[in-house]
mmCIF file of N, CA and C in Angstrom:
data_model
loop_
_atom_site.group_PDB
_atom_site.id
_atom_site.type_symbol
_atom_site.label_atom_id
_atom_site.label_comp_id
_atom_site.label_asym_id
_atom_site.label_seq_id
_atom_site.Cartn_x
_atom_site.Cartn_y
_atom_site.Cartn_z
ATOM 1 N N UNK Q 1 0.451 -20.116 -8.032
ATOM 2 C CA UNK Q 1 0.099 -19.621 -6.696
ATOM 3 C C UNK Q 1 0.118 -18.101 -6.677
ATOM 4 N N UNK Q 2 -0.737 -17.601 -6.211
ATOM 5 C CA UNK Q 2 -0.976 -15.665 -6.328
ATOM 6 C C UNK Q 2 0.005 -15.379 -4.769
ATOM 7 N N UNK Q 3 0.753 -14.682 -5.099
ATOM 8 C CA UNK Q 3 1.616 -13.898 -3.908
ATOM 9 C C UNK Q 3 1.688 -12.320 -4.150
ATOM 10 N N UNK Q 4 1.561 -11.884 -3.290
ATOM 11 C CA UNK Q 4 1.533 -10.280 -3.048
ATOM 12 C C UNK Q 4 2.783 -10.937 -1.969
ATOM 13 N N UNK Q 5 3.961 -9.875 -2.132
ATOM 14 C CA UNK Q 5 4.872 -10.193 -0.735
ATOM 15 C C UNK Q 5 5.452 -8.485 -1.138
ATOM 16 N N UNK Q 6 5.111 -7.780 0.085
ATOM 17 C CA UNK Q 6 5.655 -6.918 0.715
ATOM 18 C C UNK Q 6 7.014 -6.084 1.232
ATOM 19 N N UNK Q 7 7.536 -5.402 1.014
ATOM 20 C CA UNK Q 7 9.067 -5.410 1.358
ATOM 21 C C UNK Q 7 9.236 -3.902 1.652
ATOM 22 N N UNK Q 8 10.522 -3.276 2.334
ATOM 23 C CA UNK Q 8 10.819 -1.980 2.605
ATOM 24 C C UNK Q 8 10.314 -1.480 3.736
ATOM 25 N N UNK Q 9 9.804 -2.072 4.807
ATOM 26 C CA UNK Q 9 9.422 -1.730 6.078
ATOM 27 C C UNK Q 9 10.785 -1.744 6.893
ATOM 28 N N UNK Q 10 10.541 -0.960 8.184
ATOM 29 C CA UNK Q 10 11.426 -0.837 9.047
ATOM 30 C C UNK Q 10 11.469 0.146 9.932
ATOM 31 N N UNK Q 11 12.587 0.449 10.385
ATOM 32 C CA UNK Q 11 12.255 1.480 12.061
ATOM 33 C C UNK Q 11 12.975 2.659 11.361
ATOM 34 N N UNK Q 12 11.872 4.104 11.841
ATOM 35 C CA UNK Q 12 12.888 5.038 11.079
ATOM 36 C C UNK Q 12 12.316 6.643 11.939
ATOM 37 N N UNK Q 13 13.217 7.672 11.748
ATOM 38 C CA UNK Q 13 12.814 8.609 12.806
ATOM 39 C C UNK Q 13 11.256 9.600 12.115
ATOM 40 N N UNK Q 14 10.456 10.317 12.791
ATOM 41 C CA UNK Q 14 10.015 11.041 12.297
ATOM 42 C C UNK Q 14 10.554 12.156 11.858
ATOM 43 N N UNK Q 15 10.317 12.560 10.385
ATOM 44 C CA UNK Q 15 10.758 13.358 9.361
ATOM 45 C C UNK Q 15 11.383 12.542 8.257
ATOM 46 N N UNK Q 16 11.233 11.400 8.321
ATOM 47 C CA UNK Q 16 12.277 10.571 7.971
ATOM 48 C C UNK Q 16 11.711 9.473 6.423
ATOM 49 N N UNK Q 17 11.863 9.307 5.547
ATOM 50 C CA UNK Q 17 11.351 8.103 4.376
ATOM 51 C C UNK Q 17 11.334 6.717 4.820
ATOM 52 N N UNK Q 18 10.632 6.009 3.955
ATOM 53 C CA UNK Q 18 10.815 4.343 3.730
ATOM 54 C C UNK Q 18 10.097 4.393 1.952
ATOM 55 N N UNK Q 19 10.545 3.680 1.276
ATOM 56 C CA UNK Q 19 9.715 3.050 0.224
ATOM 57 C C UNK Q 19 9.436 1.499 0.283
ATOM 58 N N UNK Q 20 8.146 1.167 0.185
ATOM 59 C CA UNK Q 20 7.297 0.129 0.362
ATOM 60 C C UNK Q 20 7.234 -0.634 -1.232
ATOM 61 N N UNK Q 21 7.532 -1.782 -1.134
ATOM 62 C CA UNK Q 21 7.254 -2.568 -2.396
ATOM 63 C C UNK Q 21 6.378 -3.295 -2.238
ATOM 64 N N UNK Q 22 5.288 -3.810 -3.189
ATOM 65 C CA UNK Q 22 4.648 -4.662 -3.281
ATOM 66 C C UNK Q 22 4.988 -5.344 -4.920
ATOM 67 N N UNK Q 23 5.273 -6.931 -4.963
ATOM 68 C CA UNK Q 23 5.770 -7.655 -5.632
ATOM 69 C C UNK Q 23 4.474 -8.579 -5.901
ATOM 70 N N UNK Q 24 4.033 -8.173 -7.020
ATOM 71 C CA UNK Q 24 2.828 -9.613 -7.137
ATOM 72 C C UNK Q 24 3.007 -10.552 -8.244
ATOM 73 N N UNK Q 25 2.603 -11.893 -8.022
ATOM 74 C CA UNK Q 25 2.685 -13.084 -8.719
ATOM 75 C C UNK Q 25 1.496 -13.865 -9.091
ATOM 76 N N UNK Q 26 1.343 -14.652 -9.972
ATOM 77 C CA UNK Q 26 0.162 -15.993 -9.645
ATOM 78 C C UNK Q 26 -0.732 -15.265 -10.430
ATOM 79 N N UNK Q 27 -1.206 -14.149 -10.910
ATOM 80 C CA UNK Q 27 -1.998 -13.781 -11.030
ATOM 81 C C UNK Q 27 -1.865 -12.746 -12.385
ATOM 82 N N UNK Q 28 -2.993 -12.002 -13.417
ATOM 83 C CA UNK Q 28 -2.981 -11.656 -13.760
ATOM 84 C C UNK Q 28 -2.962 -9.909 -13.402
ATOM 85 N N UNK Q 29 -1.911 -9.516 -14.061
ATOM 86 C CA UNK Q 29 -1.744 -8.209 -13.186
ATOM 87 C C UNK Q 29 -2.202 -6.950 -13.485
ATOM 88 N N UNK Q 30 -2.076 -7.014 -14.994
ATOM 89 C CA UNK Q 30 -2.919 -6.090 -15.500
ATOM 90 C C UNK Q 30 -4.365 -5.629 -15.418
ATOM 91 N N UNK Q 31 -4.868 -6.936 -14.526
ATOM 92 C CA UNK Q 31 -6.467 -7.102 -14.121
ATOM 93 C C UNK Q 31 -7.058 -6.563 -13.239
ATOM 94 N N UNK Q 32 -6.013 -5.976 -12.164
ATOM 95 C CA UNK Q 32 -6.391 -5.494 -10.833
ATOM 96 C C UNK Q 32 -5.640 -4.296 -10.749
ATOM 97 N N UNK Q 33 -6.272 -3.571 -9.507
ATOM 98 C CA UNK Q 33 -5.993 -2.064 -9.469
ATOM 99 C C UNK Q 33 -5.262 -3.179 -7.876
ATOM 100 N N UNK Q 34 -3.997 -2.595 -7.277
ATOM 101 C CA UNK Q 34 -3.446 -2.549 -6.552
ATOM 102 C C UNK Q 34 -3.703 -0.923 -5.002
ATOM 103 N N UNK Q 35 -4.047 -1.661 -4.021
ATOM 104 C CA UNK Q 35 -4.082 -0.451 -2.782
ATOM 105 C C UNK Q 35 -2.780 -1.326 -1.875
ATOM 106 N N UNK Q 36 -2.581 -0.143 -0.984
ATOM 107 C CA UNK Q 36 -1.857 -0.098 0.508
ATOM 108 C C UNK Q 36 -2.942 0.211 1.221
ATOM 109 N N UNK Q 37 -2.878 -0.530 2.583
ATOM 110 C CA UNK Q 37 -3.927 -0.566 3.724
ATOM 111 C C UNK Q 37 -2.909 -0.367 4.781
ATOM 112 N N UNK Q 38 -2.997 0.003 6.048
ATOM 113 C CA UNK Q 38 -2.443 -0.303 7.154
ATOM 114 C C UNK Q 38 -3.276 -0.700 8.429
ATOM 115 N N UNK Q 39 -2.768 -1.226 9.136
ATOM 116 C CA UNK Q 39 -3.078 -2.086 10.299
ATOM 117 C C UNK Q 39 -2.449 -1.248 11.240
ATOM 118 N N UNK Q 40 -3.082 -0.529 12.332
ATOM 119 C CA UNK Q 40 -2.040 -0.372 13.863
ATOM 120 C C UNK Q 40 -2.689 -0.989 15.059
ATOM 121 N N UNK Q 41 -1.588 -1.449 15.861
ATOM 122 C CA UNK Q 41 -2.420 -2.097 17.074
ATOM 123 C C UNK Q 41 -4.034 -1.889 17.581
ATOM 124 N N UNK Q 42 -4.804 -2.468 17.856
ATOM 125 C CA UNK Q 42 -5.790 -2.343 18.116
ATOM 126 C C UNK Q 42 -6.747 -1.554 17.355
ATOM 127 N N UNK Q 43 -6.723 -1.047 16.069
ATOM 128 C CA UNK Q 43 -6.822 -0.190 15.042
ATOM 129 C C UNK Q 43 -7.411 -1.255 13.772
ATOM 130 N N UNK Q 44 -8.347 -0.692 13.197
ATOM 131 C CA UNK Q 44 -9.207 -1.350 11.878
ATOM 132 C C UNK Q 44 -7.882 -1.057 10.831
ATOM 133 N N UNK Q 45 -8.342 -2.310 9.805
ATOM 134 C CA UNK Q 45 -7.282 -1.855 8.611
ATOM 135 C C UNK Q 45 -7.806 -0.614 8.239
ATOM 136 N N UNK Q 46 -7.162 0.091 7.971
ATOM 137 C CA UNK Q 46 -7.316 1.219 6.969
ATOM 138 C C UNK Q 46 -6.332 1.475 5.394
ATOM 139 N N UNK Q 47 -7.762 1.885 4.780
ATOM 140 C CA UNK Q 47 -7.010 2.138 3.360
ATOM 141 C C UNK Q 47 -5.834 3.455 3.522
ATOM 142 N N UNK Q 48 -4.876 3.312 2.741
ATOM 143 C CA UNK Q 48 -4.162 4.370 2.397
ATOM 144 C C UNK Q 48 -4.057 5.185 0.483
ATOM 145 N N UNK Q 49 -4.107 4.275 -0.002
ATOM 146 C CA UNK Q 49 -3.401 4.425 -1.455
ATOM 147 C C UNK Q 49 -4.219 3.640 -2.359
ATOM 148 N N UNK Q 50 -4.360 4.420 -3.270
ATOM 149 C CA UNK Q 50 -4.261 2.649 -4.583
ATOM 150 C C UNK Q 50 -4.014 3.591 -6.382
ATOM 151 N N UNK Q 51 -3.822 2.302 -6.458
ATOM 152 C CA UNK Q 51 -3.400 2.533 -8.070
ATOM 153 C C UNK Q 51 -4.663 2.010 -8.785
ATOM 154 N N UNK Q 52 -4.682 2.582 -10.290
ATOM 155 C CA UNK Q 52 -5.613 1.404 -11.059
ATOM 156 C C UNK Q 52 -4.609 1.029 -12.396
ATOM 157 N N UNK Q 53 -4.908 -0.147 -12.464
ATOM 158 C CA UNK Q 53 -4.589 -0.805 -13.696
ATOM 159 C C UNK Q 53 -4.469 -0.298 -15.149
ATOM 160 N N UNK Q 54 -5.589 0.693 -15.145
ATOM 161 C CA UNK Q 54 -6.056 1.019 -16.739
ATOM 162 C C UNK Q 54 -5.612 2.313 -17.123
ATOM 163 N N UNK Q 55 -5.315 3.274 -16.234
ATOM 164 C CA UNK Q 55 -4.629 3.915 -16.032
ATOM 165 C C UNK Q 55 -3.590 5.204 -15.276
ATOM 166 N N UNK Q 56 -3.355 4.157 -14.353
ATOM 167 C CA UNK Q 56 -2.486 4.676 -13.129
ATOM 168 C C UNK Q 56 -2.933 5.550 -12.475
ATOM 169 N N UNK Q 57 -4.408 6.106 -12.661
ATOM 170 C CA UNK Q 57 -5.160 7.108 -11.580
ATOM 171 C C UNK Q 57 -4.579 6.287 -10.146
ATOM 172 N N UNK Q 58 -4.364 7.677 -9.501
ATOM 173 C CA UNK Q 58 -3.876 7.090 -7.717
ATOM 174 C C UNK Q 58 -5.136 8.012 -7.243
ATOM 175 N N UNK Q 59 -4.948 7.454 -5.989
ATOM 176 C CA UNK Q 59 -5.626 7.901 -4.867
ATOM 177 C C UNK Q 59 -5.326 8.242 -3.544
ATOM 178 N N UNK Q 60 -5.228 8.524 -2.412
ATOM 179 C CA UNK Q 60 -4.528 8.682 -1.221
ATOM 180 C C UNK Q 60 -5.905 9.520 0.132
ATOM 181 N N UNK Q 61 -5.668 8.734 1.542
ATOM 182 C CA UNK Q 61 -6.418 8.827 2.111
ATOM 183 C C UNK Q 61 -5.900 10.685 2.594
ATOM 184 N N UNK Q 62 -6.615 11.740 3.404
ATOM 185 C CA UNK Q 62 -6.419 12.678 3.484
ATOM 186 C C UNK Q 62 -5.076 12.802 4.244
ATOM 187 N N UNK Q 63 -4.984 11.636 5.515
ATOM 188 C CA UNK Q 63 -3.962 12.044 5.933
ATOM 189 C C UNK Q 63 -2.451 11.849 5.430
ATOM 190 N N UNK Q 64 -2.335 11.211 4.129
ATOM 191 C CA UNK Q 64 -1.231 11.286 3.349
ATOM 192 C C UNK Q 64 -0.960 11.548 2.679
ATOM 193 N N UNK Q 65 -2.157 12.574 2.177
ATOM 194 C CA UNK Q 65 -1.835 13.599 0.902
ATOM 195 C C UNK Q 65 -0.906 14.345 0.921
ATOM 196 N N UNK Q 66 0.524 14.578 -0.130
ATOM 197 C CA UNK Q 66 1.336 15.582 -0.236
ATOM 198 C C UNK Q 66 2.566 14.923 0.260
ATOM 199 N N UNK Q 67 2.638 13.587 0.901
ATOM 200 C CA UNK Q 67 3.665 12.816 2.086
ATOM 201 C C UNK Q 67 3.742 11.830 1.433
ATOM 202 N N UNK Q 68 2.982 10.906 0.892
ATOM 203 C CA UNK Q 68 3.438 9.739 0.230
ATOM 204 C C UNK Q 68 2.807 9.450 -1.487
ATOM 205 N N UNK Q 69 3.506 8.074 -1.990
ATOM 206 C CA UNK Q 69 3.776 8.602 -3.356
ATOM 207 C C UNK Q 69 3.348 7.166 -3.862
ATOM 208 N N UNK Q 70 2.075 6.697 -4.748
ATOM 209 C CA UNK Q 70 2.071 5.363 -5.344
ATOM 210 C C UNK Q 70 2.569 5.642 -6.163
ATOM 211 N N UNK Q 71 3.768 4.304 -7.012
ATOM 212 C CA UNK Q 71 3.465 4.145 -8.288
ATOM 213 C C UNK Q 71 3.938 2.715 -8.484
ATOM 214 N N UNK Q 72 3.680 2.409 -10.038
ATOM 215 C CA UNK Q 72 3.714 1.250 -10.658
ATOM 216 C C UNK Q 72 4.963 0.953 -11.707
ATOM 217 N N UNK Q 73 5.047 -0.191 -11.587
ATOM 218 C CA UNK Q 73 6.377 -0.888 -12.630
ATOM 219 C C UNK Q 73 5.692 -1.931 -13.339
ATOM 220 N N UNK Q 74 4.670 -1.524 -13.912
ATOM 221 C CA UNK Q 74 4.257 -3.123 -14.673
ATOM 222 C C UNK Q 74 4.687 -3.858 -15.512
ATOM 223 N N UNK Q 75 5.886 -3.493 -15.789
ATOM 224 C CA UNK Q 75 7.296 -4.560 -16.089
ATOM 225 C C UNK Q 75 7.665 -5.295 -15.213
ATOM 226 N N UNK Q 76 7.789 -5.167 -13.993
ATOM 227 C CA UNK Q 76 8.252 -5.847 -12.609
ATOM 228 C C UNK Q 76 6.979 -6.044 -11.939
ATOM 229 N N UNK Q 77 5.698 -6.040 -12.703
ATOM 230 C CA UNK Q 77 4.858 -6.746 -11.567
ATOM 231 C C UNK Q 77 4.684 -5.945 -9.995
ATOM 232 N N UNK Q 78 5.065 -4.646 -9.598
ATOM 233 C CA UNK Q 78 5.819 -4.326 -8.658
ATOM 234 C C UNK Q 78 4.761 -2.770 -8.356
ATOM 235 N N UNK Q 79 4.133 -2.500 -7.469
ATOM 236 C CA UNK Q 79 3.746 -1.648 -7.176
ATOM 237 C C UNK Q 79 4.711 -0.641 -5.690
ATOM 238 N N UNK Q 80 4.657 0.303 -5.557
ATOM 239 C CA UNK Q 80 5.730 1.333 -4.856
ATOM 240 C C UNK Q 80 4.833 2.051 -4.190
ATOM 241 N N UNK Q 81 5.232 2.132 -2.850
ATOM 242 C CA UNK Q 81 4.379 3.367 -1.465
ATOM 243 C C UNK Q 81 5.887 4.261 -1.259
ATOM 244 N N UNK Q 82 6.172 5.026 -1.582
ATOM 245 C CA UNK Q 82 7.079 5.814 -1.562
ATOM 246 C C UNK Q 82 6.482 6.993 0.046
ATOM 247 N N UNK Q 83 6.992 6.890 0.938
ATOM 248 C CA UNK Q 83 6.642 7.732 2.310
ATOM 249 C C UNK Q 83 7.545 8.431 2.618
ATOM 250 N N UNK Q 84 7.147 9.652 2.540
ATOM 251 C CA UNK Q 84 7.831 10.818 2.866
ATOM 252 C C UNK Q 84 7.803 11.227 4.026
ATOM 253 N N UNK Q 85 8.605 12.395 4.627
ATOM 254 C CA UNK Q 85 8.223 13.550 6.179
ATOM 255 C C UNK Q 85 6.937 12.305 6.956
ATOM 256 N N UNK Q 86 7.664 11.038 6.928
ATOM 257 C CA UNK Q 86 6.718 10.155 8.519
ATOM 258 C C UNK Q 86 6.521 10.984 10.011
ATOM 259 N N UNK Q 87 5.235 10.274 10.210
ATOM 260 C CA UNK Q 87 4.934 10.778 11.272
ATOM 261 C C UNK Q 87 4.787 9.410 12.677
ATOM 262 N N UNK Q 88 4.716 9.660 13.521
ATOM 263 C CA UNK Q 88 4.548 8.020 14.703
ATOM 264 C C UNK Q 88 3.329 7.971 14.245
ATOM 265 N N UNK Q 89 2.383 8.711 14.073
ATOM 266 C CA UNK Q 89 1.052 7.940 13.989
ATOM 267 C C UNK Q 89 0.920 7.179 12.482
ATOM 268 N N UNK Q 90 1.784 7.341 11.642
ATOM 269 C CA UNK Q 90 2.178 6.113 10.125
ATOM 270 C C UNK Q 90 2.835 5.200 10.565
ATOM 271 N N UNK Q 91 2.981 4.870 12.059
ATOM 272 C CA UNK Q 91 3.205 3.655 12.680
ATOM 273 C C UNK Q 91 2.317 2.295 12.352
ATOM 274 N N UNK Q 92 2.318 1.480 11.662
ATOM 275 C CA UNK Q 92 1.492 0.374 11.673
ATOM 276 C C UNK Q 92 1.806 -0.995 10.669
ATOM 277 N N UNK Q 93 1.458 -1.772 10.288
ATOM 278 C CA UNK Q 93 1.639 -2.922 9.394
ATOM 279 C C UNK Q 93 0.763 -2.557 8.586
ATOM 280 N N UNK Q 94 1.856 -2.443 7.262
ATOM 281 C CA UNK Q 94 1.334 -2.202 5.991
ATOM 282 C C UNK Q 94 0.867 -3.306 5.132
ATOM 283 N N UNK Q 95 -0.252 -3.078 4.535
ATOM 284 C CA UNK Q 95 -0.546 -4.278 3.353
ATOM 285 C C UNK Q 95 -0.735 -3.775 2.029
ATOM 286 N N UNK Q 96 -0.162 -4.928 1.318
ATOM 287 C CA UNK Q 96 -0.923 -4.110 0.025
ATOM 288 C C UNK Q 96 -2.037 -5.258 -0.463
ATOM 289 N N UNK Q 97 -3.194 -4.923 -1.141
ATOM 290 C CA UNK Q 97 -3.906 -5.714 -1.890
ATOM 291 C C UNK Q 97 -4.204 -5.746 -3.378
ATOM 292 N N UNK Q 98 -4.830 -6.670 -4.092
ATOM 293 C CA UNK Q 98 -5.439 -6.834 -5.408
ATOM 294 C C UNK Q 98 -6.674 -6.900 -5.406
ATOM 295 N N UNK Q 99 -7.739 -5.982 -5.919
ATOM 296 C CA UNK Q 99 -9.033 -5.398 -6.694
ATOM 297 C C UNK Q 99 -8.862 -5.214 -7.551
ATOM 298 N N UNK Q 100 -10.642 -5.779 -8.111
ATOM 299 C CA UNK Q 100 -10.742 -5.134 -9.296
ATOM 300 C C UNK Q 100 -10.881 -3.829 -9.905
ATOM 301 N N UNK Q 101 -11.533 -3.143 -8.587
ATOM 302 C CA UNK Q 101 -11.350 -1.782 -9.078
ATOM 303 C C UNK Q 101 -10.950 -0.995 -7.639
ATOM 304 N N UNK Q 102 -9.543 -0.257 -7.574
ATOM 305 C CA UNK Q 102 -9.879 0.696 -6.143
ATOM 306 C C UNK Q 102 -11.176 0.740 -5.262
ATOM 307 N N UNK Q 103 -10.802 0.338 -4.175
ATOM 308 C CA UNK Q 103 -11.720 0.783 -2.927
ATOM 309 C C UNK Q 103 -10.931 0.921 -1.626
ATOM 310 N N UNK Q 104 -12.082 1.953 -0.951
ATOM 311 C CA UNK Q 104 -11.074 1.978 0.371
ATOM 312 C C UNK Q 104 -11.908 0.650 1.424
ATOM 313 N N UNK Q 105 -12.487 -0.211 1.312
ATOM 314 C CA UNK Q 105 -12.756 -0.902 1.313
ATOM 315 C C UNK Q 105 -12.249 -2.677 1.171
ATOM 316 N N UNK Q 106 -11.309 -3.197 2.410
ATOM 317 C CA UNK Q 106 -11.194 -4.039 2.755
ATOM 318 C C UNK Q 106 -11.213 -5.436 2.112
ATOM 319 N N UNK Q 107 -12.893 -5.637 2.209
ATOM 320 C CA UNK Q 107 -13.672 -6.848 1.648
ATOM 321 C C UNK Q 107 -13.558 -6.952 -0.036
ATOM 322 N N UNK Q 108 -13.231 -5.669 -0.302
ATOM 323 C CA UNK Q 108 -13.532 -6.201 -2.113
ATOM 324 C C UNK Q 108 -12.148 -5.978 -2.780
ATOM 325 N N UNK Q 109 -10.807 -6.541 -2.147
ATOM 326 C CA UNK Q 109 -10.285 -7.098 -2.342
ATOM 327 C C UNK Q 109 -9.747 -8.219 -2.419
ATOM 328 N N UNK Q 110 -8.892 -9.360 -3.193
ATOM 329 C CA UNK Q 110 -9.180 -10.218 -3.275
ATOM 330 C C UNK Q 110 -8.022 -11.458 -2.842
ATOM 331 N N UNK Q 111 -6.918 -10.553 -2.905
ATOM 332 C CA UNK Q 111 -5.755 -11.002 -2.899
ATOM 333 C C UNK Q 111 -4.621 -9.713 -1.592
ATOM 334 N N UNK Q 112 -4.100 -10.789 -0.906
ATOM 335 C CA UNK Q 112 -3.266 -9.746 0.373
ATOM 336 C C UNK Q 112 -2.061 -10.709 0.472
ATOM 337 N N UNK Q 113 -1.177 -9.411 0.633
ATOM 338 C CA UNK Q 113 0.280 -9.953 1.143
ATOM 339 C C UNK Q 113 0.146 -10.031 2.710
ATOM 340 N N UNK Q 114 1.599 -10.661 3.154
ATOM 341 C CA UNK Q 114 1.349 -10.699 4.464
ATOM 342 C C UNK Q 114 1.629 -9.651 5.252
ATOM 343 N N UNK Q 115 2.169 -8.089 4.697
ATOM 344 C CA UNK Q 115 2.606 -7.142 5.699
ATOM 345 C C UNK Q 115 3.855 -6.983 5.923
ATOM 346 N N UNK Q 116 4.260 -5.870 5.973
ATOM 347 C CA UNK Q 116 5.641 -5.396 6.532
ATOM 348 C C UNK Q 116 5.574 -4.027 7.527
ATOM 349 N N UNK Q 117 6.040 -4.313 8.692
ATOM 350 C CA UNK Q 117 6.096 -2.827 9.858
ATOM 351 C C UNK Q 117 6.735 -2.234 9.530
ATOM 352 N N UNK Q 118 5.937 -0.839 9.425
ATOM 353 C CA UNK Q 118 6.537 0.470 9.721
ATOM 354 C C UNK Q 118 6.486 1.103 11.244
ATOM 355 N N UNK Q 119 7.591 1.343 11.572
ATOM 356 C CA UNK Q 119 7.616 1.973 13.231
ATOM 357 C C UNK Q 119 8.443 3.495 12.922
ATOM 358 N N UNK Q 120 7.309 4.404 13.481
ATOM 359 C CA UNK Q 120 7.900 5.478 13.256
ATOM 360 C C UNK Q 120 8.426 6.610 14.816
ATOM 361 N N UNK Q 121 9.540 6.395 14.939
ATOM 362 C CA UNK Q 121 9.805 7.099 16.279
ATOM 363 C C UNK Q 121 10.295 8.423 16.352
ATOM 364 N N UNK Q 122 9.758 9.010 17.343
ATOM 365 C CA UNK Q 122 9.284 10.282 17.818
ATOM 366 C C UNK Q 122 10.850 10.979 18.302
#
């Protein structure tokens, strides 16, 4: 069974960290480039991050450049959103997914965990 399950969310002040795990299973891991997306109320997923497989090139959307941090444990199967100096608007439900190759792009991933909230208060 393929599981992406999510972990390290929670309520925290602005200025403040969380590190985000993503734990994947079922699946071949070395095969897929791993992203973080977020979800906020009434708000489209949006990409944040991703890793690739082949070799750990990251990526990061503009507004989290310099603030947050991918990386990989491919011993542990285990990809990392390391979030720095939060802001309320990095308020939202985080996902991570499995592609074959990075995209900020939704649909051409293939595999999703179920999410963990980040609430960031002001």
């Amino acid at each position: 069974e393929v599981q992406l399950v999510e972990s390290g969310g929670g309520l925290v002040q602005a200025g403040g960290s969380l590190r985000l795990s993503c734990a994947a299973s079922g699946f071949t891991f070395d095969d897929y480039d791993i992203g973080w997306f977020r979800q906020a109320p009434g708000k489209e997923r949006e990409g944040v991050s991703c890793i690739t497989s082949s070799d750990g090139s990251t990526y990061y959307v503009d507004s989290v450049k310099g603030r947050f941090t991918i990386s990989s444990d491919n011993a542990k199967n285990t990809v990392y959103l390391q979030m720095n100096s939060l802001k309320p608007e990095d308020t939202a439900v985080y996902y991570c997914g499995a592609a074959p190759s990075c995209s900020w792009f939704s649909a051409e991933y293939d595999y999703w965990g179920q999410g963990t909230q980040v609430t960031v208060s002001s």
